[in-house]
Amino acid sequence: MFDKKYSYLGAHLQGSEIRRLFATSMRPNVISLAGGLPHADSFPNDEMAGAVSGLLTREKEIYLQYGGSRGNRDGFEAARCRMQKRGIDVPAEEIIITSGSQQVIDLMTKVFVDEGDTILMEDPTFVGALGVFRNYKARLEGIPMQEDGIDLDALEGRLGAGIKVKFMYLIPNFQNPTGLTTSIEKRMRILDLARQYDFLILEDDPYGELWFTGGPDDVRPIKAWDTEGRVVYTSSFSKIISPGIRIAWAAAPSGVIDRFDMARQMMDVCSNPLMQGVANELCSSGFLDAHIERLRGVYARQAETMLAALEKHMPDGVTWTKPDGGFYVWLTLPEGTDTLDMLKNALDADVAYVIGSAFSPDSGSRNALRLSFCHESESAIAEGIQRLAAVVRKRLISSE
Ligand SMILES: Cc1ncc(COP(=O)(O)O)c(C=O)c1O
């Protein structure tokens, strides 16, 4: 009705492909291996309710009031607590608390990118970031993924050819959507290249604490080696407390944080002070460490169930990644198979996944799909993979 009145940006906004597909995948009988939504059983209800009640009884004038636009003390302490466990030690001046890491991706693009500027990224990458980059009309350039992170030869080839890059967006740990982890050697090399070719890195790390085996040294963020402030680091409480808390943060040089702060003041004013308080209570009491330890066990078992079911049921010609943490497995079907076209058959069989091309900067990965093991029970995951394997088998036979 108002088509002619929209601004250029408003008329060209792109929604998330995943959200569109969600409508069908949320039907009651569908086993959803699609979304990255943690199961509600993982939410620490009682501890959050206790923290809310304590905070409001003590200081409602802080927790129900507007907060600082960069964050409140609670938020800084909670963010510093999580980062220190990962080898990042930055002062509060170098932190902004945001309403999700999604907001950091938006702030980074708003503050650094003009129309036509180049952003480098893993291909495939997080669909929510692609949406932001596209909405700001950036030039998206994907670098293919390998088992241990991006293909460095391809990256060096592009940089050597003289492209000017504003920043590179990376998810080094248990990447969304592939579940792959960038090796430590590659992290160091990417940081060297950022110095040599003068670009920034946006390091997105929402899954970094959710390893199945090993420990923090295997998933040390690039930010931990960043001595000159080239890395803007973001992480979030979405996957370790609950997505609904909408508390995340960025760590960057104070000049960048000031810009983010100015941009966010006109957006959503501040992040929820009460939820910053809750995050800090759960961190400082030690509860969150124990909770994350439990989550690691749950997700490791769910991943194991998915991998075992894939091994048992998938036909020859299908391959998949074996994540060491996080939420996702990336499945590749024989060349020429179209997972968008196959989705209808999967939904008819009451199982949902996300199509590979949703994660690609240039609509590639058409023969791939993302599976998540974070949302369903082990028995539902096993059943879901069995259903999906039947759909895949049928598709491969009919294309012979
Ligand atoms: C890689 C990645 N970055 C950012 C986000 C957004 O997280 P938040 O809930 O903190 O906005 C997600 C959520 O799935 C994600 O997978």
Coordinates of C-alpha atoms and ligand atoms in Angstrom, one line a residue:
M1 CA 0.0 0.0 0.0
F2 CA 2.9 2.4 0.8
D3 CA 5.2 0.9 -1.8
K4 CA 5.9 4.3 -3.4
K5 CA 6.7 5.9 0.0
Y6 CA 9.5 3.6 1.1
S7 CA 13.1 5.0 1.2
Y8 CA 15.6 3.4 -1.1
L9 CA 16.9 1.4 1.9
G10 CA 13.4 0.5 3.1
A11 CA 12.4 -0.7 -0.3
H12 CA 15.5 -2.9 -0.7
L13 CA 15.7 -4.4 2.8
Q14 CA 16.2 -8.1 2.7
G15 CA 14.8 -10.4 5.3
S16 CA 16.4 -13.6 6.5
E17 CA 15.9 -16.7 4.4
I18 CA 16.0 -18.8 7.5
R19 CA 13.1 -16.9 9.1
R20 CA 11.0 -17.4 6.0
L21 CA 11.6 -21.1 6.1
F22 CA 10.9 -21.2 9.8
A23 CA 7.2 -20.8 9.4
T24 CA 6.9 -24.3 7.9
S25 CA 9.6 -25.9 10.0
M26 CA 7.8 -24.9 13.2
R27 CA 4.8 -27.2 12.3
P28 CA 4.1 -29.5 15.3
N29 CA 5.3 -32.8 13.8
V30 CA 8.3 -31.4 12.1
I31 CA 11.7 -32.4 13.6
S32 CA 13.7 -29.2 13.3
L33 CA 17.3 -29.6 12.5
A34 CA 17.1 -26.1 11.0
G35 CA 17.4 -23.3 13.6
G36 CA 20.2 -22.5 16.0
L37 CA 17.8 -22.2 18.8
P38 CA 19.0 -23.8 22.1
H39 CA 16.3 -26.1 23.6
A40 CA 14.3 -24.4 26.4
D41 CA 15.4 -27.1 28.8
S42 CA 18.9 -25.6 28.7
F43 CA 17.6 -22.2 30.0
P44 CA 18.6 -21.5 33.6
N45 CA 15.1 -20.4 34.7
D46 CA 15.5 -20.7 38.4
E47 CA 18.8 -19.0 38.6
M48 CA 17.6 -16.2 36.3
A49 CA 14.4 -15.7 38.4
G50 CA 16.5 -15.6 41.6
A51 CA 18.9 -13.1 40.1
V52 CA 16.1 -10.8 38.8
S53 CA 14.3 -10.9 42.2
G54 CA 17.6 -10.1 44.1
L55 CA 18.5 -7.3 41.8
L56 CA 15.1 -5.6 41.9
T57 CA 14.8 -5.9 45.6
R58 CA 18.2 -4.3 46.1
E59 CA 18.4 -1.6 43.4
K60 CA 15.3 -1.1 41.2
E61 CA 16.4 2.4 40.4
I62 CA 19.4 1.0 38.5
Y63 CA 17.9 -2.1 37.0
L64 CA 14.6 -0.6 35.8
Q65 CA 16.1 2.7 34.7
Y66 CA 17.7 3.7 31.4
G67 CA 21.3 2.4 31.3
G68 CA 24.5 3.8 30.0
S69 CA 24.6 3.6 26.2
R70 CA 27.9 1.8 26.2
G71 CA 26.7 -0.5 29.0
N72 CA 26.5 -0.7 32.7
R73 CA 29.2 -1.9 35.1
D74 CA 27.5 -5.3 35.4
G75 CA 27.6 -5.8 31.7
F76 CA 31.3 -4.8 31.5
E77 CA 32.2 -7.2 34.3
A78 CA 30.2 -10.1 32.8
A79 CA 31.9 -9.5 29.4
R80 CA 35.4 -9.2 31.0
C81 CA 34.8 -12.4 33.0
R82 CA 34.0 -14.4 29.8
M83 CA 36.8 -12.9 27.8
Q84 CA 39.5 -13.4 30.5
K85 CA 38.8 -17.1 30.5
R86 CA 39.7 -17.0 26.8
G87 CA 42.9 -15.0 27.1
I88 CA 41.5 -11.6 26.3
D89 CA 42.1 -8.9 28.9
V90 CA 40.7 -5.5 27.9
P91 CA 39.6 -2.5 30.1
A92 CA 35.9 -1.5 30.3
E93 CA 36.7 1.5 28.0
E94 CA 37.3 -0.9 25.2
I95 CA 33.9 -2.7 25.6
I96 CA 30.4 -1.9 24.5
I97 CA 27.4 -4.0 25.7
T98 CA 24.9 -4.6 22.9
S99 CA 21.5 -6.1 22.3
G100 CA 23.0 -9.3 20.7
S101 CA 26.1 -9.8 18.6
Q102 CA 23.8 -9.2 15.6
Q103 CA 23.8 -5.5 16.7
V104 CA 27.6 -5.5 16.7
I105 CA 27.7 -6.8 13.1
D106 CA 25.3 -4.0 12.2
L107 CA 27.3 -1.3 14.1
M108 CA 30.6 -2.5 12.5
T109 CA 29.1 -2.3 9.0
K110 CA 27.4 1.1 9.7
V111 CA 30.6 2.6 11.1
F112 CA 33.1 1.3 8.6
V113 CA 31.4 0.5 5.3
D114 CA 30.3 2.7 2.5
E115 CA 28.3 1.4 -0.4
G116 CA 30.5 -0.7 -2.6
D117 CA 33.3 -1.3 0.0
T118 CA 34.6 -4.8 0.2
I119 CA 34.0 -7.1 3.1
L120 CA 35.8 -10.5 3.0
M121 CA 34.2 -13.5 4.7
E122 CA 34.3 -17.3 5.0
D123 CA 32.1 -18.9 2.3
P124 CA 29.7 -20.2 3.6
T125 CA 29.1 -17.8 6.5
F126 CA 26.4 -16.7 9.1
V127 CA 23.2 -15.7 7.3
G128 CA 22.5 -12.9 9.7
A129 CA 25.8 -11.2 8.8
L130 CA 25.2 -11.6 5.1
G131 CA 21.8 -9.8 5.5
V132 CA 23.4 -6.9 7.2
F133 CA 26.3 -6.6 4.7
R134 CA 23.8 -6.7 1.8
N135 CA 21.5 -4.1 3.4
Y136 CA 24.5 -1.7 3.6
K137 CA 25.3 -2.5 -0.1
A138 CA 28.8 -3.8 0.7
R139 CA 30.7 -5.8 -1.9
L140 CA 30.8 -9.3 -0.5
E141 CA 33.7 -11.5 -1.3
G142 CA 33.7 -15.1 0.0
I143 CA 36.9 -17.1 0.6
P144 CA 36.3 -20.9 0.4
M145 CA 36.3 -22.9 3.6
Q146 CA 38.6 -25.8 4.2
E147 CA 38.6 -28.3 7.2
D148 CA 40.9 -26.0 9.2
G149 CA 39.5 -22.6 8.2
I150 CA 39.6 -20.4 5.1
D151 CA 41.8 -21.3 2.1
L152 CA 44.8 -19.0 2.8
D153 CA 46.1 -19.4 -0.8
A154 CA 42.8 -18.0 -2.1
L155 CA 42.9 -15.2 0.4
E156 CA 46.5 -14.2 -0.4
G157 CA 45.7 -14.4 -4.1
R158 CA 42.8 -11.9 -3.7
L159 CA 44.8 -9.6 -1.4
G160 CA 47.8 -9.8 -3.7
A161 CA 45.6 -8.9 -6.7
G162 CA 45.2 -5.5 -5.0
I163 CA 41.6 -5.5 -3.7
K164 CA 40.9 -2.9 -1.0
V165 CA 39.3 -4.5 2.0
K166 CA 37.5 -2.7 4.9
F167 CA 37.2 -5.7 7.1
M168 CA 37.2 -9.5 7.2
Y169 CA 34.3 -11.2 9.0
L170 CA 35.4 -14.5 10.6
I171 CA 33.8 -17.1 12.9
P172 CA 36.9 -19.1 13.9
N173 CA 35.2 -21.4 16.4
F174 CA 32.7 -24.1 15.5
Q175 CA 31.6 -21.9 12.6
N176 CA 28.0 -21.2 11.7
P177 CA 27.1 -22.9 9.4
T178 CA 29.9 -25.5 8.9
G179 CA 30.8 -26.4 12.5
L180 CA 34.5 -26.1 11.4
T181 CA 37.2 -24.5 13.5
T182 CA 40.1 -22.4 12.2
S183 CA 43.5 -23.7 13.2
I184 CA 45.7 -21.6 15.4
E185 CA 48.3 -21.3 12.7
K186 CA 45.7 -19.9 10.3
R187 CA 44.5 -17.5 12.9
M188 CA 48.0 -16.1 13.3
R189 CA 48.5 -15.9 9.5
I190 CA 45.2 -14.1 9.0
L191 CA 46.2 -11.5 11.6
D192 CA 49.6 -11.1 9.9
L193 CA 47.8 -10.5 6.6
A194 CA 45.4 -8.0 8.2
R195 CA 48.5 -6.0 9.3
Q196 CA 50.3 -6.4 5.9
Y197 CA 47.2 -5.4 3.9
D198 CA 45.8 -3.0 6.4
F199 CA 42.3 -4.3 7.0
L200 CA 40.3 -4.9 10.2
I201 CA 38.9 -8.2 11.4
L202 CA 35.4 -8.7 12.9
E203 CA 35.8 -11.8 15.0
D204 CA 32.4 -13.3 15.9
D205 CA 32.6 -15.9 18.6
P206 CA 29.2 -16.9 20.1
Y207 CA 30.1 -20.6 20.3
G208 CA 33.7 -20.4 21.5
E209 CA 33.1 -21.8 25.0
L210 CA 31.0 -24.7 23.8
W211 CA 33.8 -27.2 23.0
F212 CA 33.3 -30.9 23.3
T213 CA 36.9 -31.9 24.0
G214 CA 40.1 -30.0 24.5
G215 CA 40.0 -26.6 26.2
P216 CA 40.4 -22.8 25.8
D217 CA 43.9 -23.1 24.2
D218 CA 42.5 -24.8 21.1
V219 CA 40.0 -22.1 20.5
R220 CA 41.9 -19.0 21.6
P221 CA 40.4 -16.0 19.8
I222 CA 42.5 -14.0 17.3
K223 CA 41.8 -11.0 19.6
A224 CA 44.0 -12.6 22.3
W225 CA 47.1 -12.0 20.0
D226 CA 46.0 -8.6 18.7
T227 CA 48.5 -6.0 20.0
E228 CA 47.5 -3.1 17.7
G229 CA 43.7 -3.1 18.0
R230 CA 43.0 -4.5 14.5
V231 CA 40.4 -7.0 15.8
V232 CA 36.9 -6.1 16.8
Y233 CA 35.8 -9.1 18.9
T234 CA 32.2 -10.0 19.6
S235 CA 30.6 -12.7 21.7
S236 CA 27.2 -13.2 23.3
F237 CA 25.2 -14.7 26.2
S238 CA 22.7 -16.0 23.7
K239 CA 24.1 -19.6 23.4
I240 CA 25.4 -19.9 27.0
I241 CA 22.5 -18.4 28.9
S242 CA 19.6 -17.8 26.5
P243 CA 19.0 -15.9 23.2
G244 CA 16.1 -14.0 24.8
I245 CA 18.5 -12.3 27.3
R246 CA 19.7 -10.2 24.3
I247 CA 23.0 -9.3 25.9
A248 CA 26.3 -9.5 24.0
W249 CA 29.3 -7.3 23.6
A250 CA 32.1 -6.0 21.4
A251 CA 35.7 -5.4 22.4
A252 CA 37.7 -3.0 20.3
P253 CA 40.0 0.1 20.6
S254 CA 38.2 2.9 22.6
G255 CA 38.0 5.1 19.5
V256 CA 36.0 2.4 17.7
I257 CA 33.9 1.8 20.7
D258 CA 33.0 5.5 20.9
R259 CA 31.8 5.4 17.3
F260 CA 29.7 2.3 18.0
D261 CA 28.3 4.1 21.1
M262 CA 27.3 7.1 19.0
A263 CA 25.6 4.9 16.4
R264 CA 23.8 2.8 19.0
Q265 CA 22.4 5.9 20.9
M266 CA 20.2 6.6 17.9
M267 CA 19.2 2.9 17.6
D268 CA 18.1 1.4 20.8
V269 CA 19.5 3.8 23.4
C270 CA 21.0 1.1 25.7
S271 CA 21.0 -2.6 26.4
N272 CA 18.6 -3.9 29.1
P273 CA 20.2 -3.1 32.5
L274 CA 18.3 -5.8 34.3
M275 CA 19.6 -8.5 31.9
Q276 CA 23.2 -7.2 32.2
G277 CA 22.7 -7.6 36.0
V278 CA 21.5 -11.1 35.5
A279 CA 24.4 -12.0 33.3
N280 CA 26.8 -10.7 35.8
E281 CA 25.2 -12.4 38.8
L282 CA 25.4 -15.8 36.9
C283 CA 29.0 -15.2 36.0
S284 CA 30.2 -13.9 39.4
S285 CA 28.5 -16.6 41.4
G286 CA 30.3 -19.3 39.4
F287 CA 27.0 -20.7 38.2
L288 CA 27.7 -20.0 34.6
D289 CA 30.9 -21.9 34.5
A290 CA 29.2 -25.0 35.8
H291 CA 26.2 -24.4 33.5
I292 CA 28.5 -24.2 30.4
E293 CA 30.2 -27.4 31.5
R294 CA 26.8 -29.1 31.5
L295 CA 25.9 -27.7 28.1
R296 CA 29.2 -29.0 26.6
G297 CA 28.2 -32.5 27.7
V298 CA 24.6 -32.2 26.4
Y299 CA 25.7 -30.8 23.0
A300 CA 28.6 -33.3 22.6
R301 CA 26.1 -36.1 23.1
Q302 CA 23.6 -34.6 20.7
A303 CA 26.4 -34.1 18.1
E304 CA 27.5 -37.7 18.6
T305 CA 24.0 -38.9 18.0
M306 CA 23.7 -36.9 14.8
L307 CA 27.0 -38.1 13.5
A308 CA 26.3 -41.7 14.3
A309 CA 22.9 -41.5 12.6
L310 CA 24.4 -39.8 9.5
E311 CA 27.0 -42.6 9.4
K312 CA 24.3 -45.3 9.6
H313 CA 21.7 -43.9 7.3
M314 CA 23.2 -41.5 4.6
P315 CA 23.8 -43.0 1.2
D316 CA 27.2 -43.0 -0.5
G317 CA 28.2 -39.7 -2.1
V318 CA 27.0 -37.6 0.9
T319 CA 29.7 -36.1 3.1
W320 CA 29.5 -34.0 6.3
T321 CA 31.7 -32.1 8.8
K322 CA 32.6 -33.4 12.3
P323 CA 32.4 -30.4 14.6
D324 CA 34.5 -30.2 17.8
G325 CA 31.9 -27.9 19.4
G326 CA 29.0 -25.5 18.8
F327 CA 25.7 -26.4 17.2
Y328 CA 26.1 -27.3 13.5
V329 CA 27.0 -30.0 10.9
W330 CA 27.3 -29.1 7.2
L331 CA 26.2 -31.8 4.8
T332 CA 27.3 -31.8 1.2
L333 CA 25.3 -33.8 -1.4
P334 CA 26.6 -34.8 -4.9
E335 CA 27.2 -31.9 -7.3
G336 CA 23.9 -31.0 -9.1
T337 CA 21.6 -31.8 -6.2
D338 CA 19.5 -28.8 -5.3
T339 CA 18.8 -28.7 -1.5
L340 CA 16.2 -25.9 -2.0
D341 CA 14.2 -28.1 -4.3
M342 CA 14.6 -31.0 -1.9
L343 CA 13.4 -29.0 1.1
K344 CA 9.7 -29.5 0.1
N345 CA 10.2 -33.3 0.2
A346 CA 12.0 -33.0 3.6
L347 CA 9.1 -31.0 5.0
D348 CA 6.6 -33.5 3.6
A349 CA 8.6 -36.1 5.5
D350 CA 8.5 -33.8 8.6
V351 CA 12.1 -32.9 8.9
A352 CA 13.6 -29.4 8.4
Y353 CA 17.1 -28.1 7.6
V354 CA 18.5 -24.9 6.2
I355 CA 19.5 -24.7 2.6
G356 CA 23.2 -24.2 1.9
S357 CA 22.8 -21.2 -0.5
A358 CA 21.3 -19.1 2.4
F359 CA 24.8 -19.0 3.8
S360 CA 26.7 -18.1 0.6
P361 CA 27.7 -14.6 -0.3
D362 CA 27.1 -15.5 -4.0
S363 CA 24.2 -18.1 -3.7
G364 CA 26.7 -21.0 -4.0
S365 CA 26.5 -24.2 -1.9
R366 CA 23.3 -25.2 -3.6
N367 CA 24.1 -28.9 -3.0
A368 CA 24.8 -28.3 0.7
L369 CA 22.6 -27.9 3.8
R370 CA 23.0 -27.0 7.5
L371 CA 21.9 -29.3 10.3
S372 CA 21.7 -28.2 13.9
F373 CA 21.8 -30.5 16.8
C374 CA 21.1 -27.9 19.5
H375 CA 17.3 -28.0 19.6
E376 CA 16.0 -31.5 19.5
S377 CA 16.4 -34.4 21.9
E378 CA 18.8 -37.2 21.0
S379 CA 16.0 -39.6 19.9
A380 CA 14.4 -36.8 17.7
I381 CA 17.8 -36.1 16.1
A382 CA 18.3 -39.8 15.3
E383 CA 14.7 -40.0 13.9
G384 CA 15.2 -36.7 12.0
I385 CA 18.4 -38.0 10.3
Q386 CA 16.7 -41.2 9.4
R387 CA 13.8 -39.3 7.7
L388 CA 16.3 -37.0 5.9
A389 CA 18.4 -39.9 4.7
A390 CA 15.3 -41.4 3.1
V391 CA 14.6 -38.2 1.3
V392 CA 18.2 -37.8 0.1
R393 CA 18.3 -41.5 -1.1
K394 CA 15.1 -41.0 -3.1
R395 CA 16.5 -37.8 -4.6
L396 CA 19.8 -39.3 -5.6
I397 CA 18.1 -42.3 -7.2
S398 CA 15.7 -40.2 -9.1
S399 CA 18.6 -38.0 -10.5
E400 CA 20.5 -41.1 -11.7
Ligands
LIG1 C1 27.8 -16.6 14.1 C2 26.7 -15.9 14.8 N1 26.9 -14.6 15.1 C3 25.9 -13.9 15.7 C4 24.7 -14.5 16.1 C5 23.7 -13.6 16.7 O1 23.7 -13.8 18.1 P1 22.9 -12.8 19.1 O2 21.8 -13.6 19.6 O3 24.0 -12.5 20.1 O4 22.5 -11.6 18.3 C6 24.5 -15.8 15.8 C7 23.3 -16.5 16.2 O5 22.9 -17.5 15.8 C8 25.6 -16.6 15.2 O6 25.4 -17.9 14.9

